[in-house]
mmCIF file of C-alpha atoms in Angstrom:
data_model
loop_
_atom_site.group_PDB
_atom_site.id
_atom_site.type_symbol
_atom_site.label_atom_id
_atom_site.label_comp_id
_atom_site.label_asym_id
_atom_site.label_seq_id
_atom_site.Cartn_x
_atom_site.Cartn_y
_atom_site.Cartn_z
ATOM 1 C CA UNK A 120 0.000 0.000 0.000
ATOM 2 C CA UNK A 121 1.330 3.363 -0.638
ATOM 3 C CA UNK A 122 1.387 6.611 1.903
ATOM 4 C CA UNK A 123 -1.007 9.771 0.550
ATOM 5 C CA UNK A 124 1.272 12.919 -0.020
ATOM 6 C CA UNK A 125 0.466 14.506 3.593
ATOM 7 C CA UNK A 126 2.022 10.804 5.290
ATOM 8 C CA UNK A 127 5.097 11.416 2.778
ATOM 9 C CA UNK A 128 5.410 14.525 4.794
ATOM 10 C CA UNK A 129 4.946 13.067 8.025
ATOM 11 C CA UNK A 130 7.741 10.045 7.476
ATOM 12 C CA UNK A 131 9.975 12.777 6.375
ATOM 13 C CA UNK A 132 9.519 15.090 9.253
ATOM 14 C CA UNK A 133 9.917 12.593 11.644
ATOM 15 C CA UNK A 134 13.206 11.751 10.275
ATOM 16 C CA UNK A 135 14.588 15.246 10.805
ATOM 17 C CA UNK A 136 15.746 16.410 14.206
ATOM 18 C CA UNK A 137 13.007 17.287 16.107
ATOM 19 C CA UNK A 138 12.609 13.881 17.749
ATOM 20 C CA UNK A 139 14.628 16.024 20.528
ATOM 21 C CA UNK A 140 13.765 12.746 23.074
ATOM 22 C CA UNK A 141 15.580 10.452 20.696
ATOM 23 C CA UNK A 142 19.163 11.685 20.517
ATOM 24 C CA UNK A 143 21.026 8.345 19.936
ATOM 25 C CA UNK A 144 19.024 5.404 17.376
ATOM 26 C CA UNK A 145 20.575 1.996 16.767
ATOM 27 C CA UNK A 146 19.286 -0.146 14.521
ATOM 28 C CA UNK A 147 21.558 -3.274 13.712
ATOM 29 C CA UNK A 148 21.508 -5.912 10.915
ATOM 30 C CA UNK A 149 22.164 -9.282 9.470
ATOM 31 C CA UNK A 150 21.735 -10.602 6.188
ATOM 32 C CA UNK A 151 23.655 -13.067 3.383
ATOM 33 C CA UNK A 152 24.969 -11.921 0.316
ATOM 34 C CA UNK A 153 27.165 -13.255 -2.617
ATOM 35 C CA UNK A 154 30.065 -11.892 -4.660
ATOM 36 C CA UNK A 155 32.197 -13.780 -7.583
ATOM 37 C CA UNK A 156 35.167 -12.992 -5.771
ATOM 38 C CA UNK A 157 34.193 -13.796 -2.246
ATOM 39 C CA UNK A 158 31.564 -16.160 -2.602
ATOM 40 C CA UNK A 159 28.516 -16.648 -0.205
ATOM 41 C CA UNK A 160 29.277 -14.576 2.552
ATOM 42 C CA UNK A 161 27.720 -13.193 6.047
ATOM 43 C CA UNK A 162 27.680 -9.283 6.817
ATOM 44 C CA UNK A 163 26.378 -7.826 9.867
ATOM 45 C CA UNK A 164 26.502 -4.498 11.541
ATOM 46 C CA UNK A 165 24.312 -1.772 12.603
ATOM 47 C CA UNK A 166 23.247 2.046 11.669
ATOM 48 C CA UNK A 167 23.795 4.552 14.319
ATOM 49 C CA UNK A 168 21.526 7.599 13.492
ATOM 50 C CA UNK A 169 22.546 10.450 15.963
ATOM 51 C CA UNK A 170 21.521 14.393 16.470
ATOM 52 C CA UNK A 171 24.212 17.563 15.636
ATOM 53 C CA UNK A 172 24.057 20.465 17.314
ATOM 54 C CA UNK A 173 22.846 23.851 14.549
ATOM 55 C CA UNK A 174 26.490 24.869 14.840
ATOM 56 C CA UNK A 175 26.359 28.809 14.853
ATOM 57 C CA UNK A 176 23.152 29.668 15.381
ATOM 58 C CA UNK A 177 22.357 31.656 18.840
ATOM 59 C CA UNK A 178 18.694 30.736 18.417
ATOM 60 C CA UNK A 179 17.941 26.970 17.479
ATOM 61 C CA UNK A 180 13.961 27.369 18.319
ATOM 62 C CA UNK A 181 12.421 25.354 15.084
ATOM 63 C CA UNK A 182 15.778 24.580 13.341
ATOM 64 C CA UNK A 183 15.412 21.105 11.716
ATOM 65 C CA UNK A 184 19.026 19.466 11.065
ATOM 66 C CA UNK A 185 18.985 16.307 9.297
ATOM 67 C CA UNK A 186 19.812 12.842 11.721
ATOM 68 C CA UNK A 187 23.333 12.030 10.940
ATOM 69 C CA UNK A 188 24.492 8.477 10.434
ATOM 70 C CA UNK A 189 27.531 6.593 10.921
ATOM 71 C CA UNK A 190 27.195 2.555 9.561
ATOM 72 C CA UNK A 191 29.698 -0.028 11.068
ATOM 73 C CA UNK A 192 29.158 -3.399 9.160
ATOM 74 C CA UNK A 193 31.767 -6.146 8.842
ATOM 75 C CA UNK A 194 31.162 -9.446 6.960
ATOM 76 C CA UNK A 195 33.009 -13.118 6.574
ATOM 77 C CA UNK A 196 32.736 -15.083 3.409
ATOM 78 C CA UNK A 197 33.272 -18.516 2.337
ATOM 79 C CA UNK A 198 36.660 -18.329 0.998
ATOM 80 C CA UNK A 199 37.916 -16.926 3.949
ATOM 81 C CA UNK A 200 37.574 -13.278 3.258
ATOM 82 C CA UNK A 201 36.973 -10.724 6.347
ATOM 83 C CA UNK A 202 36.250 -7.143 5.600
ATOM 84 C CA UNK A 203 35.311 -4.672 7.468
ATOM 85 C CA UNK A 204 33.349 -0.779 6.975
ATOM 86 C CA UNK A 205 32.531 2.134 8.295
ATOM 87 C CA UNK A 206 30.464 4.989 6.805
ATOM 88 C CA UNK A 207 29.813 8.720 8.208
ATOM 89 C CA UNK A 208 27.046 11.191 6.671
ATOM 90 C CA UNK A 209 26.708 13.982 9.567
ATOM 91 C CA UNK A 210 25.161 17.023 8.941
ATOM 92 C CA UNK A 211 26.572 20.324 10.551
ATOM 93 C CA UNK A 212 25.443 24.396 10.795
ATOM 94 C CA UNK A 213 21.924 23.929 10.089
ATOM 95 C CA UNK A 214 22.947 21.577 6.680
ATOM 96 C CA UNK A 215 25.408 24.578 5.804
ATOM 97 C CA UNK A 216 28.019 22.024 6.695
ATOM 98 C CA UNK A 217 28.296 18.043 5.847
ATOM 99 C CA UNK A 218 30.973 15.985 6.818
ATOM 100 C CA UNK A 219 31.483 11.985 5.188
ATOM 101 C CA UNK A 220 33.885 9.506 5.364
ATOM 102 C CA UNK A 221 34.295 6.210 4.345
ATOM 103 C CA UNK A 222 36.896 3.729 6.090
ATOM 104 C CA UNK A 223 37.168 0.036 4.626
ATOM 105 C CA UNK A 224 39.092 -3.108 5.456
ATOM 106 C CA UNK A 225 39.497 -5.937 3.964
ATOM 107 C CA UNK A 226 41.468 -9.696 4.332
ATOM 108 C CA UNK A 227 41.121 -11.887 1.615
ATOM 109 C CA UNK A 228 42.653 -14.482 -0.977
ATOM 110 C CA UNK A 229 42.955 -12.595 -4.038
ATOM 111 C CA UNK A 230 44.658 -13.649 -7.713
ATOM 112 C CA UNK A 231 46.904 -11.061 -9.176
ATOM 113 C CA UNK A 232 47.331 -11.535 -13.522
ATOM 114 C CA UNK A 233 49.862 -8.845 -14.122
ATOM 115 C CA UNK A 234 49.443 -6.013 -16.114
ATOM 116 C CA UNK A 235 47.966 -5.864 -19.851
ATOM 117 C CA UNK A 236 45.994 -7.565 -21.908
ATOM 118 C CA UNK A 237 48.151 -10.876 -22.605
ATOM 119 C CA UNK A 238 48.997 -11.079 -18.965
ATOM 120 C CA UNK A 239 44.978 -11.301 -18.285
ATOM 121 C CA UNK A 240 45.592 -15.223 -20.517
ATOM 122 C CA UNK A 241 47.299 -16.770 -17.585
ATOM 123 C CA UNK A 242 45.806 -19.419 -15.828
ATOM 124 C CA UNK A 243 44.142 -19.153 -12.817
ATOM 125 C CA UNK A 244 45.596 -21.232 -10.146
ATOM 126 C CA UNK A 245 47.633 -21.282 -6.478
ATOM 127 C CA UNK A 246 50.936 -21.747 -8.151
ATOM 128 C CA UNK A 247 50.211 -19.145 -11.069
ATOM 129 C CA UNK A 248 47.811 -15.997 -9.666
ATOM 130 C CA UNK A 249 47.060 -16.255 -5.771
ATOM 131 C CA UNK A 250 47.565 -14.102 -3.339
ATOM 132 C CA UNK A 251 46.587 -13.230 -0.194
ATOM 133 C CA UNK A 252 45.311 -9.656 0.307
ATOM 134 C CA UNK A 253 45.090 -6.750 2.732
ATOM 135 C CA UNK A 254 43.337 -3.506 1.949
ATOM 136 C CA UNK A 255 42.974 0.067 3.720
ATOM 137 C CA UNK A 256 41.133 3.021 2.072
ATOM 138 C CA UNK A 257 40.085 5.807 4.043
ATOM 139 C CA UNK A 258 38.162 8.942 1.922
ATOM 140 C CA UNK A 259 37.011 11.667 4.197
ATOM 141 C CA UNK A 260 34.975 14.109 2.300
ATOM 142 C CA UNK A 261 34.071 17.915 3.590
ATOM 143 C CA UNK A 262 31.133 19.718 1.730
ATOM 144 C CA UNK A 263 30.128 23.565 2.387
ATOM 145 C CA UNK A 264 26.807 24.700 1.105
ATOM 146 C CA UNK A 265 26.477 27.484 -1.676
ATOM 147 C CA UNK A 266 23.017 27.430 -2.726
ATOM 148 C CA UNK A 267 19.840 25.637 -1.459
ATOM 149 C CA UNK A 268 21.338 22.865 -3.716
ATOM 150 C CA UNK A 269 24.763 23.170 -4.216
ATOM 151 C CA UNK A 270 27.702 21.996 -1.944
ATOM 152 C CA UNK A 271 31.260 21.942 -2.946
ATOM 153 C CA UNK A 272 34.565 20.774 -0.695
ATOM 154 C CA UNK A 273 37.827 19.073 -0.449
ATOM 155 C CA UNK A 274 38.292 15.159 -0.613
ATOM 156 C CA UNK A 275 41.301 12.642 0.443
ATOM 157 C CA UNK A 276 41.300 9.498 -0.764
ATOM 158 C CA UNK A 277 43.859 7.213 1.094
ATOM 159 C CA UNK A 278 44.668 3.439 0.192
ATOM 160 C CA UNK A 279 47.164 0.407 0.644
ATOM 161 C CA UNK A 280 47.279 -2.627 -0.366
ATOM 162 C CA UNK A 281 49.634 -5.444 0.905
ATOM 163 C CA UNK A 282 50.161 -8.931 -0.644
ATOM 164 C CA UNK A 283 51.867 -11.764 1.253
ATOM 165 C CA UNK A 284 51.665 -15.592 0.584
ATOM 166 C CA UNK A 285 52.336 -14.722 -2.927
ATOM 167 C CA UNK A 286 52.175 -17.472 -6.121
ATOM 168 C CA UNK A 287 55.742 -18.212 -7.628
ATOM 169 C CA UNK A 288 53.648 -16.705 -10.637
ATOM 170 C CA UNK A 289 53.224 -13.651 -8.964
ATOM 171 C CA UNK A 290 56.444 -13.825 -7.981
ATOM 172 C CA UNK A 291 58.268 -14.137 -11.264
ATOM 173 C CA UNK A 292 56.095 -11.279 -12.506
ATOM 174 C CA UNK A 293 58.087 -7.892 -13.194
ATOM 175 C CA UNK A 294 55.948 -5.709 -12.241
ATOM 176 C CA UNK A 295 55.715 -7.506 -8.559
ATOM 177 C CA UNK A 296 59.565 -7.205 -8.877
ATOM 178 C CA UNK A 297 59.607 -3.606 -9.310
ATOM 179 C CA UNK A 298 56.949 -2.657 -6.803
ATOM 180 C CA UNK A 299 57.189 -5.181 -3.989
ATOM 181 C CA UNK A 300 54.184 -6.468 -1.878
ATOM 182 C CA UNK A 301 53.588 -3.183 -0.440
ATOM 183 C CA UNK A 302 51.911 -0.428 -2.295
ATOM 184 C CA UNK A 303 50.408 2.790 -0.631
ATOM 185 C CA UNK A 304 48.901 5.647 -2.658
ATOM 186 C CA UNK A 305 46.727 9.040 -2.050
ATOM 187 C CA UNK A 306 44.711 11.939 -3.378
ATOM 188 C CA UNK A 307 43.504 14.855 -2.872
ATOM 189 C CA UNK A 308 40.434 16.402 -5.180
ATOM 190 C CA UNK A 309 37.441 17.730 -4.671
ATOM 191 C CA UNK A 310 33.615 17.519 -4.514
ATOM 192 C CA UNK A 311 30.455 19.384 -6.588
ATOM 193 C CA UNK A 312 27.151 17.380 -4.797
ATOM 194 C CA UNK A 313 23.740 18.781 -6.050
ATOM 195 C CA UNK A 314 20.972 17.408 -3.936
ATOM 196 C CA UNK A 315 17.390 18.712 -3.324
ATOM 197 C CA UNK A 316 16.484 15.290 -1.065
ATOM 198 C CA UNK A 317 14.101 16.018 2.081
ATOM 199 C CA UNK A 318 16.231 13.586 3.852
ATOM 200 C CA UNK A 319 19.318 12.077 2.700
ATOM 201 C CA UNK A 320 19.466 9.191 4.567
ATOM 202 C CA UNK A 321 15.836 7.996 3.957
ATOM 203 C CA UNK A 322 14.670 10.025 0.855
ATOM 204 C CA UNK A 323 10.789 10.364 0.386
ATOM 205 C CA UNK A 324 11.478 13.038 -2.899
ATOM 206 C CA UNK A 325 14.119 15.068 -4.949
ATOM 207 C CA UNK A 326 17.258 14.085 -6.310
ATOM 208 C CA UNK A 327 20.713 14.248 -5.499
ATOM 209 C CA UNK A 328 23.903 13.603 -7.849
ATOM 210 C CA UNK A 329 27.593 14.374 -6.714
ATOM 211 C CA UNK A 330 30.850 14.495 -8.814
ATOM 212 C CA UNK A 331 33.855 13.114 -6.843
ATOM 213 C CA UNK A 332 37.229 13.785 -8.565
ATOM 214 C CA UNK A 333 40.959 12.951 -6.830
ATOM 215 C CA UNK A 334 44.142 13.251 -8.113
#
């Protein structure tokens, strides 16, 4: 059954700030899932939906500030994969000011074909491609607000990845020779997000579109 135009409203009132007697929600999870590279797999977590402060503003009387969020969810697959996540949207200044970030981890088997086109040919195998695999990326984004719409800001975009328990095909590979098992890289970029969405984290209407862009 759908909600009438007037309960839209409701939901997406009640999803802004002024539930002033619920600062702190927590609302975990469970659930299976599949990927090609991971297999079957089981993540759990929870969402943590929390109230900001209207950051300078002497008078907050009526001031609705979007709930921030901040997702922890971590998840164990069949092939022995482990990764873990964490995800921030928080809302700051009355909306004039968002803050995200996104922090990942992740422990898995991996297979590594080199680099090219004719290096993609190799076999698949534990003596050819395999690998085992540890991740970091951390992106921390910071938006300002220019128009009812429009919010522009810096972005970092942080990452490493480690191999160990490497194939003697991986081994052999030049590339691998060159580089070694440890590889760290970073950016720094920026942010254009337009979004007209009553609520980001539980949209009822509007639209929202961002352009992310590191270097």
């Amino acid at each position: 059954a759908s909600l009438p135009a007037a309960g839209l409203a409701a939901q997406a009132v009640e999803d802004s700030v002024p539930a002033k007697e619920k600062k702190l929600l927590i609302t975990p999870f469970a659930a299976p899932g599949y990927t090609p590279e991971q297999g079957g797999l089981l993540t759990a977590g929870a969402l943590i939906s929390f109230r900001t402060r209207p950051l300078f503003k002497k008078d907050t009387t009526g001031v609705l500030v979007q709930r921030s969020t901040v997702t922890f969810n971590g998840s164990y697959s069949t092939t022995g994969a482990i990764t873990a996540n964490v995800k921030l949207s928080s809302f700051w200044a009355g909306d004039n000011l968002r803050v995200f970030a996104d922090f990942a981890v992740k422990e898995m088997p991996d297979h590594y074909w080199g680099v090219g086109y004719e290096a993609g040919k190799a076999p698949e195998g534990d003596s050819t491609t395999a690998y085992q695999r540890t991740s970091l990326s951390f992106v921390p984004k910071v938006l300002w607000r220019l128009s009812p719409a429009t919010l522009v800001g810096p972005a970092l975009d942080i990452n490493s990845t480690t191999a160990s328990e490497v194939s003697p095909g991986m081994a052999a590979d030049p590339y691998y020779q060159q580089y070694g098992p440890e590889n760290q890289n970073s950016g720094l970029g920026g942010v254009f997000q337009y979004d007209t969405r009553d609520v980001a984290a539980n949209a009822w209407q509007h639209v929202a579109f961002s352009v992310d862009r590191t270097t």
